[in-house]
GROMACS .gro file of C-alpha atoms in nm:
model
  160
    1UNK     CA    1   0.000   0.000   0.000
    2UNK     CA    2   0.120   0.338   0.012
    3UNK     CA    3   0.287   0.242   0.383
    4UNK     CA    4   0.486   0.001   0.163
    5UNK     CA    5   0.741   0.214  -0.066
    6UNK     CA    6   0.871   0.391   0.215
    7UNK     CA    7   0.929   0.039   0.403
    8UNK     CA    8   1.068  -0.106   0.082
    9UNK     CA    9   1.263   0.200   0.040
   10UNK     CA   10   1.421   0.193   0.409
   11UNK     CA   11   1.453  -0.181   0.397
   12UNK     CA   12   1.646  -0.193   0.102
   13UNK     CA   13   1.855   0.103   0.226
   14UNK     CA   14   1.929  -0.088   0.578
   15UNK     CA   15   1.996  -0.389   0.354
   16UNK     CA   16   2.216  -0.225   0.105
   17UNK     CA   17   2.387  -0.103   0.396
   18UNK     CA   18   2.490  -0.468   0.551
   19UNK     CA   19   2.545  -0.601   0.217
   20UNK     CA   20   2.246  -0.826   0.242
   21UNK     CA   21   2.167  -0.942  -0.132
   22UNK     CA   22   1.941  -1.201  -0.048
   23UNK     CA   23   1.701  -0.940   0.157
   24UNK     CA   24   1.722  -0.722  -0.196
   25UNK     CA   25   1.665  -0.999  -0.368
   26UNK     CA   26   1.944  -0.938  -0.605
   27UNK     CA   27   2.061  -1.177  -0.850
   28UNK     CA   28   1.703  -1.334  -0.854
   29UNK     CA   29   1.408  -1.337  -1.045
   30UNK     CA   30   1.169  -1.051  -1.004
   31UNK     CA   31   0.864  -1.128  -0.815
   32UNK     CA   32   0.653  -1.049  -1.091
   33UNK     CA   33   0.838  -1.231  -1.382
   34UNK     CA   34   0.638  -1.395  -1.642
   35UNK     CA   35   0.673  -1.797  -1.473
   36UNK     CA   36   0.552  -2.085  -1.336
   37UNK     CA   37   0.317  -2.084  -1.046
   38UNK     CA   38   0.491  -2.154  -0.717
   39UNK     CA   39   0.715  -1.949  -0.510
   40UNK     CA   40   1.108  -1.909  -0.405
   41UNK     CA   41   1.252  -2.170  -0.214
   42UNK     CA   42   1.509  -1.930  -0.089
   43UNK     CA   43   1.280  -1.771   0.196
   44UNK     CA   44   1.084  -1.941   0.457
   45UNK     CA   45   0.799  -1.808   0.658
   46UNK     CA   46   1.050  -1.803   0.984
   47UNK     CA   47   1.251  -1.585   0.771
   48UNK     CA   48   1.010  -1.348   0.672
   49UNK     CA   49   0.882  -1.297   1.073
   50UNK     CA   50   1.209  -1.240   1.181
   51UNK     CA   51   1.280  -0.979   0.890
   52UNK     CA   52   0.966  -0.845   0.985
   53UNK     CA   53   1.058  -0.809   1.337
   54UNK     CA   54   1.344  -0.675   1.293
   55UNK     CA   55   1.216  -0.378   1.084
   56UNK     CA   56   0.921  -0.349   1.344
   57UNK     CA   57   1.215  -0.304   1.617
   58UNK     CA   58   1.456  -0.103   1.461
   59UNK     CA   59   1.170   0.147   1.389
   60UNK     CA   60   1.030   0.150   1.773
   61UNK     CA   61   0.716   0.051   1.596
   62UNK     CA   62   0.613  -0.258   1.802
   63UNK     CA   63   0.440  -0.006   2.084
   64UNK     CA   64   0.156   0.040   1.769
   65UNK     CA   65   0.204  -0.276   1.587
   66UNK     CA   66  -0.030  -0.482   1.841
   67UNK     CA   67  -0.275  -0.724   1.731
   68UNK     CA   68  -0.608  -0.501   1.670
   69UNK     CA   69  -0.412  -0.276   1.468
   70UNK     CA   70  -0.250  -0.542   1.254
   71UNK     CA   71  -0.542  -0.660   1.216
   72UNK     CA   72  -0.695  -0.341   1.075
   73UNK     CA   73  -0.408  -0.292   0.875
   74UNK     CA   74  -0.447  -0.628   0.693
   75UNK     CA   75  -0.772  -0.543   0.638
   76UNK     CA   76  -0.685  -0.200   0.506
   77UNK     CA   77  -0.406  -0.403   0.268
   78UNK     CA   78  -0.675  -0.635   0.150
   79UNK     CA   79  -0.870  -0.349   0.046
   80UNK     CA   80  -0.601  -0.218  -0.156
   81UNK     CA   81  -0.536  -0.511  -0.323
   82UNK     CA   82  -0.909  -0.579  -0.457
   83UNK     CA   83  -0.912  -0.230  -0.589
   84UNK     CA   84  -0.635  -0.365  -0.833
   85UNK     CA   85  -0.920  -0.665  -0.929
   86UNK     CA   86  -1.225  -0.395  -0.892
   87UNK     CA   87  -1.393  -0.344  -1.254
   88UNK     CA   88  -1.179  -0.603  -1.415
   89UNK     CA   89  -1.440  -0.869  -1.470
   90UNK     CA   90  -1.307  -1.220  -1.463
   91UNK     CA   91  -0.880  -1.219  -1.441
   92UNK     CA   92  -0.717  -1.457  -1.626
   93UNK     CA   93  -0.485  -1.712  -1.435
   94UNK     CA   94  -0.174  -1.551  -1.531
   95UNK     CA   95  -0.293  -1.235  -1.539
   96UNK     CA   96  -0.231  -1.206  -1.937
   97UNK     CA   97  -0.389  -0.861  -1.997
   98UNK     CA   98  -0.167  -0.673  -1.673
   99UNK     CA   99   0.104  -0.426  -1.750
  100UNK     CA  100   0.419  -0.497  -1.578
  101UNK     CA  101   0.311  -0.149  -1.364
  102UNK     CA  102   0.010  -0.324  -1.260
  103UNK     CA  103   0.169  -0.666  -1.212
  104UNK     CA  104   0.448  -0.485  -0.948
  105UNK     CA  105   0.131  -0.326  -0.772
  106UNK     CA  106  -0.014  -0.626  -0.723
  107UNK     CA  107   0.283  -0.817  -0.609
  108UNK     CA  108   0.389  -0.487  -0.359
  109UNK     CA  109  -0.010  -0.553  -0.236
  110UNK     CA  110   0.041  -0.937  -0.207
  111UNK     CA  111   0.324  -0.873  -0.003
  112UNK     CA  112   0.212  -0.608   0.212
  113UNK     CA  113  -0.087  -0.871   0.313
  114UNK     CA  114   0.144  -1.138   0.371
  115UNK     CA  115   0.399  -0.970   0.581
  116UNK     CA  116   0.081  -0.835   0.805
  117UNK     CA  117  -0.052  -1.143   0.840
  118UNK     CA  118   0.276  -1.256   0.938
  119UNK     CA  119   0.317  -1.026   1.229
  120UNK     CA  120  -0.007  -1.055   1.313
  121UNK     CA  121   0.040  -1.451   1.368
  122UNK     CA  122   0.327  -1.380   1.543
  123UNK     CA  123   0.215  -1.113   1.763
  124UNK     CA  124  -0.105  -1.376   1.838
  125UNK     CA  125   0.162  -1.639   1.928
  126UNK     CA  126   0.008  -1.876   1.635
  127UNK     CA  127   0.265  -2.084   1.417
  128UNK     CA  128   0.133  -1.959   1.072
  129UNK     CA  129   0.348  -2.260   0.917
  130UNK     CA  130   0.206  -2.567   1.143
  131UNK     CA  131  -0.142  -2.369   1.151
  132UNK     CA  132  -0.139  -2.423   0.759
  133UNK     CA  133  -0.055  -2.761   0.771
  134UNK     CA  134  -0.329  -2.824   1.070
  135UNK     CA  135  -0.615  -2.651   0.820
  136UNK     CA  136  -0.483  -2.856   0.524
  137UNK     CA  137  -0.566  -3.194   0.695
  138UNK     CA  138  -0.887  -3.012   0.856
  139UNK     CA  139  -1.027  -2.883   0.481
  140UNK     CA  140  -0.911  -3.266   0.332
  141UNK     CA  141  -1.144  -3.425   0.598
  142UNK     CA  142  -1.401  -3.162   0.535
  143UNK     CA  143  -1.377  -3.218   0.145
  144UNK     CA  144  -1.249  -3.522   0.040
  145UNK     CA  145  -1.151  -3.534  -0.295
  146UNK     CA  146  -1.346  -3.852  -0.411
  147UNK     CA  147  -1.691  -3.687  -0.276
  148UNK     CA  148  -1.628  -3.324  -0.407
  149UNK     CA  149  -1.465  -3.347  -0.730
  150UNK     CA  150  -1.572  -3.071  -0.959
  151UNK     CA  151  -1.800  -2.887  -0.685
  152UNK     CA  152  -1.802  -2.596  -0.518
  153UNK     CA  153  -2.015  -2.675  -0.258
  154UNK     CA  154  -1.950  -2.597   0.043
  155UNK     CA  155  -1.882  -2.925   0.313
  156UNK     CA  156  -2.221  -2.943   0.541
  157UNK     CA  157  -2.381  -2.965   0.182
  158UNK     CA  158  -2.203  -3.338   0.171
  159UNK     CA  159  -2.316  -3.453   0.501
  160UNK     CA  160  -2.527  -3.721   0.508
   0.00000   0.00000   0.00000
């Protein structure tokens, strides 16, 4: 969101400043390259809370960055991101018809969301990583795939 380029801006500055090319992300692809789906192995989620945490601290921030106001934040990301989607129609896995403008302001949105969320977990003492895997197994007993293929409706519709 608009928060973001002046985080970006000082996090690349206090990483250009230790050297750190991985936190730049130099010498990979862009985020927004024209690829497969799937994501960098390079970075885990641990990674990404404690680079989070670090900014938070360096900036004295953590004294507002409690969990109602992550929270609202999140929510105030999200809403910037489905402006990006608002008028559009139907999107195109892919996203054929973006500019590269609009496919770096959705991936600046994307992330904004994510690293909230992160903090937010974190700040909530929840293990985003294990709580994933715990809802995976939760959502495969809710919808298995042999009683759901090819439907979207939702699980208490399968009960019977």
């Amino acid at each position: 969101g608009r928060m973001w380029g002046r985080r970006m801006a000082e996090r690349e500055q206090g990483a250009a400043a230790a050297g750190d090319e991985a936190a730049l992300g130099k010498g990979s692809e862009t985020p927004v390259a024209a690829r497969g789906s799937g994501f960098s192995p390079e970075l885990t989620m641990e990674q990404i809370r404690q680079m989070q945490a670090q900014f938070t601290d360096e900036r004295d921030w953590d004294q507002f960055h409690q969990p109602r106001n992550l929270l609202l934040a999140l929510v105030g990301e999200v809403g910037e991101l489905a402006e990006l989607f608002q008028w559009r129609g139907e999107v195109t896995e892919g996203l054929p018809d973006w500019t590269d403008t609009e496919r770096t302001a959705l991936a600046h949105e994307l992330s904004d969301v994510l690293l909230y969320l992160v903090e937010l977990s974190d700040k909530c003492r929840v293990d985003l990583s294990r709580a994933v895997l715990e809802k995976l197994q939760v959502n495969r007993n809710k919808y298995p795939a042999e009683r759901v293929q090819g439907s979207s409706k939702k699980y208490t519709q399968y009960r019977q």
